[in-house]
Each structure stands twice: as C-alpha cells, then as structure tokens.
Amino acid sequence: MSRILDGNDPRTILHAAERLGAGEIVAFPTETVYGLGANALNEKAVAKVFAAKNRPEFDPLIVHIGDKDAASQYVTALDPRARQLMDAFWPGALTLVLPKRPIIPDLVTAGLGTVALRMPSHPVALALLRAVDFPIAAPSANPFGYVSPTTAAHVHDSLGDEAGLIIDGGPCKVGVESTVCALTDQHAVLLRPGGVTLEQIESVIGPVRTGEPTQADRRSPGTLLSHYAPRVPVVLLKPGDPLPQPEAGERLGLLSLTLRSDAHGYTRTEALSADGNLLDAAARLFAALRRLDTSGLDRVVIESVPETGMGRAIMDRLRRAAARD
C-alpha cells in the first residue's frame, strides 16, 4: 500500500534510501514536479518505474544526481558549455543531455548513447540523493501521458499503491518539468522548454537551436505529440480567439491566464495568475488542469499565453495536452 511520509523528517529520507537501495521505487518531490525514482544503475529497479507508470520503454528517463562533481561518473565528456550551464543553473530545473558512460543501463536511456542528467534544487530531493551512493532515474510520478503531479496527494490520487512510498515535500515551486538541452555536438539544442528559460540559457552559452524535435532528435522525455494530457477533451485557443459559448447542456471548463469576465455559461473556470505573472502560472498549471479534469466536464477550453520566458514551457505543455494521437 502506498504511504505518504513527511520529507522533512530525517527518518523518512533514511527509510526511502533503504528502499531505493533494495531495488524498490520511491516518489519524491523536486522543484519542478514529483518524480517516481529508482536506482538508475539497477535495471530491474528501473523496470518497476516503467511498469508503475505504464510507460513505453522507448521514452528515456532523467537521471538525478546530488552533486555536480558526480556528473563525470556518468558521462564521457563535459565540454565548456556543459560546465558553464551546470555552474549557472545547478542545482535547478535544467537537464543536460550528454554522451553517456556504459555504467548507465540502456533501459534508462532507451538504448541511446546519451543520458539526460540533472541536479534538482529541492532540499528533500537533494537530501535523498545524498543519502544513497547511486544516481536516481525518475520520470514524473503519474501514469504515462497524464498531467504531471505537483503535490504528494496528486501522486497518490493518480498512481495509488503503484507509487509505493511517497515523500511529501509540499507543492512544487516551479510546477513544470525541467528544461532539457542537448550538448552532444557543436549545436546546443533545446529539446524541451521548462523551468529554466531559453533566454537564460542563451545568456550563458549563446544561441541555442529550437523547434520541434525530429524523430532522430528525441533524446528527451516529454517530446511526444500527446503528453501531459487530462482525460477530458481539450480545445486550445489561438491568441486573440474569442471564447466559444457552451452548447446546450454542455458542461464547459475554462483555463485562462487571468480571470475572464466574459466566461458566461462556463461550469468551472481556473485562472493561473491574478496579474498575468508567467512564473505563477507555470507553478499552478498542472494542479489547475487536474481540478478541471475531475469536475465532470465535457470539454475544457484553454487560453494561450505569451510565448516569452516561462510562457514557452507553458505553451509546450498546453499543445501536448490538447493533442490527440
């Protein structure tokens, strides 16, 4: 049975570290979203993560470490760009895709010759990572393709007993997954926008290639067309589109950046920010989607947000939430 334990209690960290060392899985908080972790060097343990999430094995996992110096144990090369980004944003919401050493199992990397590596900043995550002598492979702690969890309760509600032990570290401050940047050749490539903005990365290493990853470029989790999706159908409005009116008898929900005074006839509305602050909006995004998804609605209408700074990550998640395979 899944248990939720207080992440501020040192006994919780010790117990979770023992479970991970024994090849079990543990859900834990990061500053971005909650992760479902296993010993990244233990293929059987990592397989339990895929099974609990019903996650396809072609989708690689992010490997979490508790110390920047540990990166060299798992990658073959740390070029100057990687070191600059690690110094600027680690610990934090940036994942770097780098050439991997054989010590990282192919199951973790979906058979690729690269590994996605990051050092989270959440104090509970760091305490857990420093209590074990191995890295932790962890995707988001939710069924594959569904809305990511930003509280311990979200993990319990979506995974139930499959989550095993859940460490409660409070609501996630960033609220969307980490940014993923590949540094495997002369071009830095943004594979997934997230908690560190493109502008911040480019201020450190210069131009970064962007655009929808090609099939050959899918070295990151979260790049599938349909992802982060609620179960209720979603309609994503283009900038400037008027709000659609509910059809007769339709229970219609609305997710907007700020409160809309023209949402007449909508059954439930969610505003992500009082003043349009995109950092606040990102932190509240997944929780708002979950509330709309559990409100008995027929459809959810979502308003676009400006694609600058954190808005780029928000719109990435919203497009994938609205997509249907």
PDB file of C-alpha atoms in Angstrom:
ATOM      1  CA  MET A   1       0.000   0.000   0.000  1.00  0.00           C
ATOM      2  CA  SER A   2       1.215   3.482  -0.843  1.00  0.00           C
ATOM      3  CA  ARG A   3       2.257   5.609   2.141  1.00  0.00           C
ATOM      4  CA  ILE A   4       2.861   9.365   2.332  1.00  0.00           C
ATOM      5  CA  LEU A   5       5.663  10.351   4.720  1.00  0.00           C
ATOM      6  CA  ASP A   6       6.963  13.768   5.751  1.00  0.00           C
ATOM      7  CA  GLY A   7      10.055  14.675   3.739  1.00  0.00           C
ATOM      8  CA  ASN A   8      11.300  16.977   6.496  1.00  0.00           C
ATOM      9  CA  ASP A   9      11.717  14.005   8.834  1.00  0.00           C
ATOM     10  CA  PRO A  10      15.241  12.539   8.557  1.00  0.00           C
ATOM     11  CA  ARG A  11      13.782   9.105   9.247  1.00  0.00           C
ATOM     12  CA  THR A  12      11.764   9.382   6.026  1.00  0.00           C
ATOM     13  CA  ILE A  13      14.897  10.059   3.998  1.00  0.00           C
ATOM     14  CA  LEU A  14      16.699   7.132   5.623  1.00  0.00           C
ATOM     15  CA  HIS A  15      13.755   4.791   5.005  1.00  0.00           C
ATOM     16  CA  ALA A  16      13.409   5.932   1.382  1.00  0.00           C
ATOM     17  CA  ALA A  17      17.152   5.493   0.793  1.00  0.00           C
ATOM     18  CA  GLU A  18      16.959   1.941   2.147  1.00  0.00           C
ATOM     19  CA  ARG A  19      14.026   1.147  -0.164  1.00  0.00           C
ATOM     20  CA  LEU A  20      15.866   2.512  -3.184  1.00  0.00           C
ATOM     21  CA  GLY A  21      18.959   0.539  -2.234  1.00  0.00           C
ATOM     22  CA  ALA A  22      16.830  -2.600  -2.061  1.00  0.00           C
ATOM     23  CA  GLY A  23      15.614  -2.080  -5.635  1.00  0.00           C
ATOM     24  CA  GLU A  24      12.226  -0.545  -4.806  1.00  0.00           C
ATOM     25  CA  ILE A  25      10.686   2.663  -6.178  1.00  0.00           C
ATOM     26  CA  VAL A  26      10.015   5.878  -4.282  1.00  0.00           C
ATOM     27  CA  ALA A  27       8.061   9.009  -5.247  1.00  0.00           C
ATOM     28  CA  PHE A  28       9.795  12.212  -4.190  1.00  0.00           C
ATOM     29  CA  PRO A  29       9.446  15.969  -4.686  1.00  0.00           C
ATOM     30  CA  THR A  30      11.585  18.186  -6.863  1.00  0.00           C
ATOM     31  CA  GLU A  31      11.204  21.899  -7.512  1.00  0.00           C
ATOM     32  CA  THR A  32       9.606  21.076 -10.893  1.00  0.00           C
ATOM     33  CA  VAL A  33       7.224  18.121 -10.377  1.00  0.00           C
ATOM     34  CA  TYR A  34       7.165  14.957  -8.250  1.00  0.00           C
ATOM     35  CA  GLY A  35       9.290  12.123  -9.614  1.00  0.00           C
ATOM     36  CA  LEU A  36       8.996   8.346  -9.385  1.00  0.00           C
ATOM     37  CA  GLY A  37      12.521   7.177  -8.719  1.00  0.00           C
ATOM     38  CA  ALA A  38      14.654   4.056  -8.760  1.00  0.00           C
ATOM     39  CA  ASN A  39      18.352   3.245  -8.587  1.00  0.00           C
ATOM     40  CA  ALA A  40      19.487   4.307 -12.055  1.00  0.00           C
ATOM     41  CA  LEU A  41      22.198   1.624 -12.093  1.00  0.00           C
ATOM     42  CA  ASN A  42      19.767  -1.221 -11.327  1.00  0.00           C
ATOM     43  CA  GLU A  43      17.869  -2.288 -14.448  1.00  0.00           C
ATOM     44  CA  LYS A  44      15.332  -4.381 -12.525  1.00  0.00           C
ATOM     45  CA  ALA A  45      14.513  -1.422 -10.291  1.00  0.00           C
ATOM     46  CA  VAL A  46      14.168   0.921 -13.272  1.00  0.00           C
ATOM     47  CA  ALA A  47      11.822  -1.584 -14.928  1.00  0.00           C
ATOM     48  CA  LYS A  48       9.484  -1.156 -11.943  1.00  0.00           C
ATOM     49  CA  VAL A  49       9.198   2.558 -12.768  1.00  0.00           C
ATOM     50  CA  PHE A  50       8.174   1.781 -16.344  1.00  0.00           C
ATOM     51  CA  ALA A  51       5.633  -0.777 -15.114  1.00  0.00           C
ATOM     52  CA  ALA A  52       4.118   1.517 -12.456  1.00  0.00           C
ATOM     53  CA  LYS A  53       3.636   4.322 -14.992  1.00  0.00           C
ATOM     54  CA  ASN A  54       2.718   2.067 -17.926  1.00  0.00           C
ATOM     55  CA  ARG A  55       5.483   3.954 -19.696  1.00  0.00           C
ATOM     56  CA  PRO A  56       6.837   2.774 -23.067  1.00  0.00           C
ATOM     57  CA  GLU A  57      10.491   1.781 -22.955  1.00  0.00           C
ATOM     58  CA  PHE A  58      11.359   3.962 -25.952  1.00  0.00           C
ATOM     59  CA  ASP A  59      10.964   7.059 -23.749  1.00  0.00           C
ATOM     60  CA  PRO A  60      14.216   7.817 -21.861  1.00  0.00           C
ATOM     61  CA  LEU A  61      14.385   8.812 -18.201  1.00  0.00           C
ATOM     62  CA  ILE A  62      16.163  11.682 -16.480  1.00  0.00           C
ATOM     63  CA  VAL A  63      18.966  10.682 -14.140  1.00  0.00           C
ATOM     64  CA  HIS A  64      19.188  12.783 -10.965  1.00  0.00           C
ATOM     65  CA  ILE A  65      22.408  13.397  -9.044  1.00  0.00           C
ATOM     66  CA  GLY A  66      23.095  15.159  -5.753  1.00  0.00           C
ATOM     67  CA  ASP A  67      26.454  16.737  -6.597  1.00  0.00           C
ATOM     68  CA  LYS A  68      27.775  18.453  -9.724  1.00  0.00           C
ATOM     69  CA  ASP A  69      31.086  16.610  -9.445  1.00  0.00           C
ATOM     70  CA  ALA A  70      29.252  13.277  -9.812  1.00  0.00           C
ATOM     71  CA  ALA A  71      28.346  14.070 -13.432  1.00  0.00           C
ATOM     72  CA  SER A  72      31.720  12.893 -14.713  1.00  0.00           C
ATOM     73  CA  GLN A  73      30.979   9.384 -13.419  1.00  0.00           C
ATOM     74  CA  TYR A  74      28.082   9.000 -15.854  1.00  0.00           C
ATOM     75  CA  VAL A  75      29.063  10.991 -18.957  1.00  0.00           C
ATOM     76  CA  THR A  76      32.098  10.692 -21.215  1.00  0.00           C
ATOM     77  CA  ALA A  77      32.531  14.396 -21.898  1.00  0.00           C
ATOM     78  CA  LEU A  78      31.774  17.682 -20.171  1.00  0.00           C
ATOM     79  CA  ASP A  79      32.583  20.427 -22.635  1.00  0.00           C
ATOM     80  CA  PRO A  80      32.875  24.092 -21.582  1.00  0.00           C
ATOM     81  CA  ARG A  81      29.204  24.748 -22.394  1.00  0.00           C
ATOM     82  CA  ALA A  82      28.081  21.977 -20.055  1.00  0.00           C
ATOM     83  CA  ARG A  83      30.275  23.246 -17.243  1.00  0.00           C
ATOM     84  CA  GLN A  84      29.029  26.804 -17.735  1.00  0.00           C
ATOM     85  CA  LEU A  85      25.395  25.696 -17.598  1.00  0.00           C
ATOM     86  CA  MET A  86      25.979  23.477 -14.574  1.00  0.00           C
ATOM     87  CA  ASP A  87      27.641  26.374 -12.756  1.00  0.00           C
ATOM     88  CA  ALA A  88      24.810  28.726 -13.685  1.00  0.00           C
ATOM     89  CA  PHE A  89      21.749  26.527 -13.126  1.00  0.00           C
ATOM     90  CA  TRP A  90      22.649  23.505 -10.977  1.00  0.00           C
ATOM     91  CA  PRO A  91      21.084  22.733  -8.660  1.00  0.00           C
ATOM     92  CA  GLY A  92      17.972  23.698 -10.581  1.00  0.00           C
ATOM     93  CA  ALA A  93      15.453  22.990 -13.304  1.00  0.00           C
ATOM     94  CA  LEU A  94      17.857  22.268 -16.178  1.00  0.00           C
ATOM     95  CA  THR A  95      18.550  18.819 -17.635  1.00  0.00           C
ATOM     96  CA  LEU A  96      21.585  18.331 -19.870  1.00  0.00           C
ATOM     97  CA  VAL A  97      21.743  15.565 -22.487  1.00  0.00           C
ATOM     98  CA  LEU A  98      25.323  14.371 -22.779  1.00  0.00           C
ATOM     99  CA  PRO A  99      27.231  11.315 -24.110  1.00  0.00           C
ATOM    100  CA  LYS A 100      26.839   8.522 -21.550  1.00  0.00           C
ATOM    101  CA  ARG A 101      29.210   6.038 -19.967  1.00  0.00           C
ATOM    102  CA  PRO A 102      28.302   2.309 -20.161  1.00  0.00           C
ATOM    103  CA  ILE A 103      27.549   2.294 -16.417  1.00  0.00           C
ATOM    104  CA  ILE A 104      24.123   3.800 -17.233  1.00  0.00           C
ATOM    105  CA  PRO A 105      21.846   0.936 -18.401  1.00  0.00           C
ATOM    106  CA  ASP A 106      20.314   1.137 -21.852  1.00  0.00           C
ATOM    107  CA  LEU A 107      16.832   0.822 -20.325  1.00  0.00           C
ATOM    108  CA  VAL A 108      17.310   4.227 -18.691  1.00  0.00           C
ATOM    109  CA  THR A 109      18.325   5.899 -21.955  1.00  0.00           C
ATOM    110  CA  ALA A 110      16.033   3.977 -24.341  1.00  0.00           C
ATOM    111  CA  GLY A 111      19.122   2.483 -25.958  1.00  0.00           C
ATOM    112  CA  LEU A 112      20.571   5.871 -26.866  1.00  0.00           C
ATOM    113  CA  GLY A 113      24.213   6.781 -26.437  1.00  0.00           C
ATOM    114  CA  THR A 114      23.249   9.825 -24.388  1.00  0.00           C
ATOM    115  CA  VAL A 115      21.933  10.363 -20.880  1.00  0.00           C
ATOM    116  CA  ALA A 116      19.692  13.156 -19.572  1.00  0.00           C
ATOM    117  CA  LEU A 117      21.263  14.386 -16.339  1.00  0.00           C
ATOM    118  CA  ARG A 118      20.201  16.946 -13.765  1.00  0.00           C
ATOM    119  CA  MET A 119      20.751  18.080 -10.193  1.00  0.00           C
ATOM    120  CA  PRO A 120      17.467  19.235  -8.603  1.00  0.00           C
ATOM    121  CA  SER A 121      17.335  22.068  -6.079  1.00  0.00           C
ATOM    122  CA  HIS A 122      14.517  20.842  -3.823  1.00  0.00           C
ATOM    123  CA  PRO A 123      16.035  20.243  -0.373  1.00  0.00           C
ATOM    124  CA  VAL A 124      14.173  16.949   0.083  1.00  0.00           C
ATOM    125  CA  ALA A 125      15.351  15.663  -3.303  1.00  0.00           C
ATOM    126  CA  LEU A 126      18.927  16.657  -2.516  1.00  0.00           C
ATOM    127  CA  ALA A 127      18.764  15.010   0.914  1.00  0.00           C
ATOM    128  CA  LEU A 128      17.563  11.781  -0.698  1.00  0.00           C
ATOM    129  CA  LEU A 129      20.184  11.871  -3.454  1.00  0.00           C
ATOM    130  CA  ARG A 130      22.923  12.429  -0.907  1.00  0.00           C
ATOM    131  CA  ALA A 131      21.674   9.582   1.279  1.00  0.00           C
ATOM    132  CA  VAL A 132      22.328   7.000  -1.464  1.00  0.00           C
ATOM    133  CA  ASP A 133      25.500   6.083  -3.335  1.00  0.00           C
ATOM    134  CA  PHE A 134      23.904   5.913  -6.776  1.00  0.00           C
ATOM    135  CA  PRO A 135      22.008   8.251  -9.121  1.00  0.00           C
ATOM    136  CA  ILE A 136      18.206   8.115  -9.235  1.00  0.00           C
ATOM    137  CA  ALA A 137      16.349   7.679 -12.528  1.00  0.00           C
ATOM    138  CA  ALA A 138      12.978   9.389 -12.248  1.00  0.00           C
ATOM    139  CA  PRO A 139      10.258  10.463 -14.649  1.00  0.00           C
ATOM    140  CA  SER A 140       7.200  12.288 -13.318  1.00  0.00           C
ATOM    141  CA  ALA A 141       5.192  10.281 -10.777  1.00  0.00           C
ATOM    142  CA  ASN A 142       1.979   9.813 -12.761  1.00  0.00           C
ATOM    143  CA  PRO A 143       0.531   7.452 -15.375  1.00  0.00           C
ATOM    144  CA  PHE A 144       2.319   7.916 -18.690  1.00  0.00           C
ATOM    145  CA  GLY A 145       0.957  10.795 -20.755  1.00  0.00           C
ATOM    146  CA  TYR A 146      -1.247  12.194 -17.976  1.00  0.00           C
ATOM    147  CA  VAL A 147      -0.982  15.520 -16.144  1.00  0.00           C
ATOM    148  CA  SER A 148       2.189  15.699 -14.030  1.00  0.00           C
ATOM    149  CA  PRO A 149       1.897  15.800 -10.209  1.00  0.00           C
ATOM    150  CA  THR A 150       2.907  18.852  -8.196  1.00  0.00           C
ATOM    151  CA  THR A 151       1.822  17.606  -4.750  1.00  0.00           C
ATOM    152  CA  ALA A 152       2.142  14.311  -2.871  1.00  0.00           C
ATOM    153  CA  ALA A 153      -1.652  13.977  -2.996  1.00  0.00           C
ATOM    154  CA  HIS A 154      -1.555  14.153  -6.815  1.00  0.00           C
ATOM    155  CA  VAL A 155       0.871  11.220  -6.831  1.00  0.00           C
ATOM    156  CA  HIS A 156      -1.353   9.168  -4.532  1.00  0.00           C
ATOM    157  CA  ASP A 157      -4.507  10.025  -6.478  1.00  0.00           C
ATOM    158  CA  SER A 158      -3.045   9.052  -9.863  1.00  0.00           C
ATOM    159  CA  LEU A 159      -0.780   6.093  -9.015  1.00  0.00           C
ATOM    160  CA  GLY A 160      -2.253   4.741  -5.772  1.00  0.00           C
ATOM    161  CA  ASP A 161      -0.440   1.659  -4.499  1.00  0.00           C
ATOM    162  CA  GLU A 162       1.802   1.606  -7.579  1.00  0.00           C
ATOM    163  CA  ALA A 163       3.748   4.547  -6.156  1.00  0.00           C
ATOM    164  CA  GLY A 164       4.964   2.632  -3.114  1.00  0.00           C
ATOM    165  CA  LEU A 165       6.459   5.154  -0.681  1.00  0.00           C
ATOM    166  CA  ILE A 166       5.616   8.833  -1.352  1.00  0.00           C
ATOM    167  CA  ILE A 167       7.758  11.541   0.226  1.00  0.00           C
ATOM    168  CA  ASP A 168       5.790  14.743   0.873  1.00  0.00           C
ATOM    169  CA  GLY A 169       7.849  17.863   0.278  1.00  0.00           C
ATOM    170  CA  GLY A 170       4.980  20.285  -0.255  1.00  0.00           C
ATOM    171  CA  PRO A 171       3.797  21.851  -3.522  1.00  0.00           C
ATOM    172  CA  CYS A 172       6.391  22.146  -6.284  1.00  0.00           C
ATOM    173  CA  LYS A 173       7.536  25.748  -6.710  1.00  0.00           C
ATOM    174  CA  VAL A 174       8.310  25.669 -10.449  1.00  0.00           C
ATOM    175  CA  GLY A 175       5.383  23.458 -11.432  1.00  0.00           C
ATOM    176  CA  VAL A 176       6.502  22.382 -14.932  1.00  0.00           C
ATOM    177  CA  GLU A 177       9.231  19.905 -15.784  1.00  0.00           C
ATOM    178  CA  SER A 178      12.861  20.825 -16.242  1.00  0.00           C
ATOM    179  CA  THR A 179      14.216  22.349 -19.417  1.00  0.00           C
ATOM    180  CA  VAL A 180      16.151  19.791 -21.477  1.00  0.00           C
ATOM    181  CA  CYS A 181      19.141  20.952 -23.523  1.00  0.00           C
ATOM    182  CA  ALA A 182      21.294  18.597 -25.612  1.00  0.00           C
ATOM    183  CA  LEU A 183      25.031  19.240 -25.827  1.00  0.00           C
ATOM    184  CA  THR A 184      26.155  16.301 -27.938  1.00  0.00           C
ATOM    185  CA  ASP A 185      27.637  18.178 -30.912  1.00  0.00           C
ATOM    186  CA  GLN A 186      28.622  21.717 -31.888  1.00  0.00           C
ATOM    187  CA  HIS A 187      24.998  22.885 -31.697  1.00  0.00           C
ATOM    188  CA  ALA A 188      23.164  23.228 -28.391  1.00  0.00           C
ATOM    189  CA  VAL A 189      19.574  22.052 -28.929  1.00  0.00           C
ATOM    190  CA  LEU A 190      16.524  22.834 -26.798  1.00  0.00           C
ATOM    191  CA  LEU A 191      14.672  19.512 -26.635  1.00  0.00           C
ATOM    192  CA  ARG A 192      12.062  20.601 -24.088  1.00  0.00           C
ATOM    193  CA  PRO A 193      11.315  24.056 -22.663  1.00  0.00           C
ATOM    194  CA  GLY A 194      10.840  24.106 -18.915  1.00  0.00           C
ATOM    195  CA  GLY A 195      11.830  25.691 -15.637  1.00  0.00           C
ATOM    196  CA  VAL A 196      14.934  27.453 -16.997  1.00  0.00           C
ATOM    197  CA  THR A 197      14.070  29.725 -19.907  1.00  0.00           C
ATOM    198  CA  LEU A 198      15.680  29.732 -23.343  1.00  0.00           C
ATOM    199  CA  GLU A 199      16.717  33.329 -22.751  1.00  0.00           C
ATOM    200  CA  GLN A 200      18.543  32.361 -19.561  1.00  0.00           C
ATOM    201  CA  ILE A 201      20.426  29.541 -21.301  1.00  0.00           C
ATOM    202  CA  GLU A 202      21.421  31.722 -24.259  1.00  0.00           C
ATOM    203  CA  SER A 203      22.700  34.402 -21.894  1.00  0.00           C
ATOM    204  CA  VAL A 204      25.289  31.836 -20.721  1.00  0.00           C
ATOM    205  CA  ILE A 205      26.303  29.872 -23.854  1.00  0.00           C
ATOM    206  CA  GLY A 206      24.953  31.871 -26.785  1.00  0.00           C
ATOM    207  CA  PRO A 207      22.485  30.710 -29.485  1.00  0.00           C
ATOM    208  CA  VAL A 208      20.518  27.508 -28.892  1.00  0.00           C
ATOM    209  CA  ARG A 209      18.706  25.692 -31.676  1.00  0.00           C
ATOM    210  CA  THR A 210      14.956  25.375 -31.129  1.00  0.00           C
ATOM    211  CA  GLY A 211      11.957  23.879 -32.892  1.00  0.00           C
ATOM    212  CA  GLU A 212      10.003  20.657 -32.643  1.00  0.00           C
ATOM    213  CA  PRO A 213      12.491  17.770 -32.243  1.00  0.00           C
ATOM    214  CA  THR A 214      12.726  15.377 -35.168  1.00  0.00           C
ATOM    215  CA  GLN A 215      12.316  11.655 -34.584  1.00  0.00           C
ATOM    216  CA  ALA A 216      16.099  11.295 -34.608  1.00  0.00           C
ATOM    217  CA  ASP A 217      16.327  14.123 -32.070  1.00  0.00           C
ATOM    218  CA  ARG A 218      14.038  12.604 -29.457  1.00  0.00           C
ATOM    219  CA  ARG A 219      16.643  12.279 -26.729  1.00  0.00           C
ATOM    220  CA  SER A 220      14.363  13.629 -24.040  1.00  0.00           C
ATOM    221  CA  PRO A 221      11.199  12.682 -22.154  1.00  0.00           C
ATOM    222  CA  GLY A 222       8.159  14.831 -22.781  1.00  0.00           C
ATOM    223  CA  THR A 223       8.633  15.272 -26.536  1.00  0.00           C
ATOM    224  CA  LEU A 224       5.751  13.063 -27.709  1.00  0.00           C
ATOM    225  CA  LEU A 225       2.976  14.861 -29.567  1.00  0.00           C
ATOM    226  CA  SER A 226       0.346  13.935 -26.985  1.00  0.00           C
ATOM    227  CA  HIS A 227       1.552  14.294 -23.402  1.00  0.00           C
ATOM    228  CA  TYR A 228       0.675  15.969 -20.075  1.00  0.00           C
ATOM    229  CA  ALA A 229      -2.933  15.407 -21.087  1.00  0.00           C
ATOM    230  CA  PRO A 230      -6.104  15.420 -18.981  1.00  0.00           C
ATOM    231  CA  ARG A 231      -8.690  12.783 -19.830  1.00  0.00           C
ATOM    232  CA  VAL A 232     -11.375  15.314 -20.750  1.00  0.00           C
ATOM    233  CA  PRO A 233     -11.101  16.691 -24.334  1.00  0.00           C
ATOM    234  CA  VAL A 234      -9.157  19.950 -24.577  1.00  0.00           C
ATOM    235  CA  VAL A 235      -9.500  22.858 -27.020  1.00  0.00           C
ATOM    236  CA  LEU A 236      -6.511  25.211 -27.158  1.00  0.00           C
ATOM    237  CA  LEU A 237      -7.389  28.683 -28.422  1.00  0.00           C
ATOM    238  CA  LYS A 238      -5.068  30.664 -30.662  1.00  0.00           C
ATOM    239  CA  PRO A 239      -4.035  34.129 -29.455  1.00  0.00           C
ATOM    240  CA  GLY A 240      -6.926  36.540 -29.965  1.00  0.00           C
ATOM    241  CA  ASP A 241      -9.578  33.826 -30.451  1.00  0.00           C
ATOM    242  CA  PRO A 242     -12.929  34.622 -28.798  1.00  0.00           C
ATOM    243  CA  LEU A 243     -14.192  32.293 -26.098  1.00  0.00           C
ATOM    244  CA  PRO A 244     -16.566  29.658 -27.530  1.00  0.00           C
ATOM    245  CA  GLN A 245     -20.000  29.555 -25.986  1.00  0.00           C
ATOM    246  CA  PRO A 246     -21.204  26.342 -24.328  1.00  0.00           C
ATOM    247  CA  GLU A 247     -23.553  24.232 -26.393  1.00  0.00           C
ATOM    248  CA  ALA A 248     -26.960  23.350 -24.984  1.00  0.00           C
ATOM    249  CA  GLY A 249     -26.490  21.205 -21.872  1.00  0.00           C
ATOM    250  CA  GLU A 250     -22.702  21.199 -22.233  1.00  0.00           C
ATOM    251  CA  ARG A 251     -20.526  21.383 -19.140  1.00  0.00           C
ATOM    252  CA  LEU A 252     -17.647  23.530 -20.331  1.00  0.00           C
ATOM    253  CA  GLY A 253     -14.491  24.413 -18.395  1.00  0.00           C
ATOM    254  CA  LEU A 254     -12.038  27.256 -18.937  1.00  0.00           C
ATOM    255  CA  LEU A 255      -8.340  27.586 -18.145  1.00  0.00           C
ATOM    256  CA  SER A 256      -7.113  31.150 -18.600  1.00  0.00           C
ATOM    257  CA  LEU A 257      -4.027  33.131 -17.677  1.00  0.00           C
ATOM    258  CA  THR A 258      -6.015  35.711 -15.719  1.00  0.00           C
ATOM    259  CA  LEU A 259      -9.654  35.872 -14.625  1.00  0.00           C
ATOM    260  CA  ARG A 260     -12.039  36.325 -17.578  1.00  0.00           C
ATOM    261  CA  SER A 261     -15.201  38.354 -17.030  1.00  0.00           C
ATOM    262  CA  ASP A 262     -16.752  37.076 -20.277  1.00  0.00           C
ATOM    263  CA  ALA A 263     -16.841  33.345 -19.396  1.00  0.00           C
ATOM    264  CA  HIS A 264     -20.633  33.240 -19.356  1.00  0.00           C
ATOM    265  CA  GLY A 265     -22.198  29.799 -19.044  1.00  0.00           C
ATOM    266  CA  TYR A 266     -18.947  28.027 -18.161  1.00  0.00           C
ATOM    267  CA  THR A 267     -19.353  25.356 -15.488  1.00  0.00           C
ATOM    268  CA  ARG A 268     -15.888  25.848 -13.997  1.00  0.00           C
ATOM    269  CA  THR A 269     -13.127  28.363 -14.611  1.00  0.00           C
ATOM    270  CA  GLU A 270      -9.496  28.367 -13.478  1.00  0.00           C
ATOM    271  CA  ALA A 271      -7.220  31.431 -13.666  1.00  0.00           C
ATOM    272  CA  LEU A 272      -3.489  30.761 -13.389  1.00  0.00           C
ATOM    273  CA  SER A 273      -2.418  34.197 -12.159  1.00  0.00           C
ATOM    274  CA  ALA A 274      -4.003  37.276 -10.646  1.00  0.00           C
ATOM    275  CA  ASP A 275      -1.814  39.615 -12.689  1.00  0.00           C
ATOM    276  CA  GLY A 276      -0.563  37.535 -15.641  1.00  0.00           C
ATOM    277  CA  ASN A 277       2.711  36.505 -13.994  1.00  0.00           C
ATOM    278  CA  LEU A 278       4.013  33.559 -16.043  1.00  0.00           C
ATOM    279  CA  LEU A 279       6.085  32.119 -13.186  1.00  0.00           C
ATOM    280  CA  ASP A 280       2.939  31.923 -11.049  1.00  0.00           C
ATOM    281  CA  ALA A 281       1.039  30.458 -13.997  1.00  0.00           C
ATOM    282  CA  ALA A 282       3.593  27.689 -14.510  1.00  0.00           C
ATOM    283  CA  ALA A 283       3.542  26.758 -10.828  1.00  0.00           C
ATOM    284  CA  ARG A 284      -0.253  26.431 -10.888  1.00  0.00           C
ATOM    285  CA  LEU A 285      -0.711  24.882 -14.332  1.00  0.00           C
ATOM    286  CA  PHE A 286      -0.853  21.150 -13.616  1.00  0.00           C
ATOM    287  CA  ALA A 287      -2.923  21.491 -10.438  1.00  0.00           C
ATOM    288  CA  ALA A 288      -5.488  23.578 -12.340  1.00  0.00           C
ATOM    289  CA  LEU A 289      -5.624  21.018 -15.159  1.00  0.00           C
ATOM    290  CA  ARG A 290      -6.231  18.272 -12.607  1.00  0.00           C
ATOM    291  CA  ARG A 291      -9.099  20.179 -10.978  1.00  0.00           C
ATOM    292  CA  LEU A 292     -10.735  20.736 -14.356  1.00  0.00           C
ATOM    293  CA  ASP A 293     -10.224  17.091 -15.271  1.00  0.00           C
ATOM    294  CA  THR A 294     -12.082  15.912 -12.155  1.00  0.00           C
ATOM    295  CA  SER A 295     -15.004  18.342 -12.401  1.00  0.00           C
ATOM    296  CA  GLY A 296     -17.275  16.258 -14.640  1.00  0.00           C
ATOM    297  CA  LEU A 297     -16.802  18.495 -17.665  1.00  0.00           C
ATOM    298  CA  ASP A 298     -17.493  17.658 -21.304  1.00  0.00           C
ATOM    299  CA  ARG A 299     -14.701  19.871 -22.661  1.00  0.00           C
ATOM    300  CA  VAL A 300     -12.041  22.255 -21.431  1.00  0.00           C
ATOM    301  CA  VAL A 301     -11.180  25.436 -23.314  1.00  0.00           C
ATOM    302  CA  ILE A 302      -7.645  26.742 -22.737  1.00  0.00           C
ATOM    303  CA  GLU A 303      -6.439  30.254 -23.440  1.00  0.00           C
ATOM    304  CA  SER A 304      -2.979  30.677 -24.958  1.00  0.00           C
ATOM    305  CA  VAL A 305      -0.310  32.590 -23.051  1.00  0.00           C
ATOM    306  CA  PRO A 306       2.502  34.777 -24.416  1.00  0.00           C
ATOM    307  CA  GLU A 307       5.431  32.632 -25.610  1.00  0.00           C
ATOM    308  CA  THR A 308       8.203  34.507 -23.866  1.00  0.00           C
ATOM    309  CA  GLY A 309      10.243  33.316 -20.890  1.00  0.00           C
ATOM    310  CA  MET A 310       8.312  30.717 -18.933  1.00  0.00           C
ATOM    311  CA  GLY A 311       5.399  31.086 -21.365  1.00  0.00           C
ATOM    312  CA  ARG A 312       7.326  28.932 -23.851  1.00  0.00           C
ATOM    313  CA  ALA A 313       7.251  25.990 -21.417  1.00  0.00           C
ATOM    314  CA  ILE A 314       3.581  26.558 -20.567  1.00  0.00           C
ATOM    315  CA  MET A 315       2.556  26.577 -24.229  1.00  0.00           C
ATOM    316  CA  ASP A 316       4.625  23.443 -24.905  1.00  0.00           C
ATOM    317  CA  ARG A 317       2.654  21.611 -22.207  1.00  0.00           C
ATOM    318  CA  LEU A 318      -0.682  23.015 -23.381  1.00  0.00           C
ATOM    319  CA  ARG A 319      -0.128  21.988 -27.016  1.00  0.00           C
ATOM    320  CA  ARG A 320       0.710  18.449 -25.952  1.00  0.00           C
ATOM    321  CA  ALA A 321      -2.258  18.366 -23.563  1.00  0.00           C
ATOM    322  CA  ALA A 322      -4.564  19.338 -26.443  1.00  0.00           C
ATOM    323  CA  ALA A 323      -3.083  16.872 -28.937  1.00  0.00           C
ATOM    324  CA  ARG A 324      -4.715  13.537 -29.614  1.00  0.00           C
ATOM    325  CA  ASP A 325      -2.727  10.605 -31.007  1.00  0.00           C
TER     326      ASP A 325
END
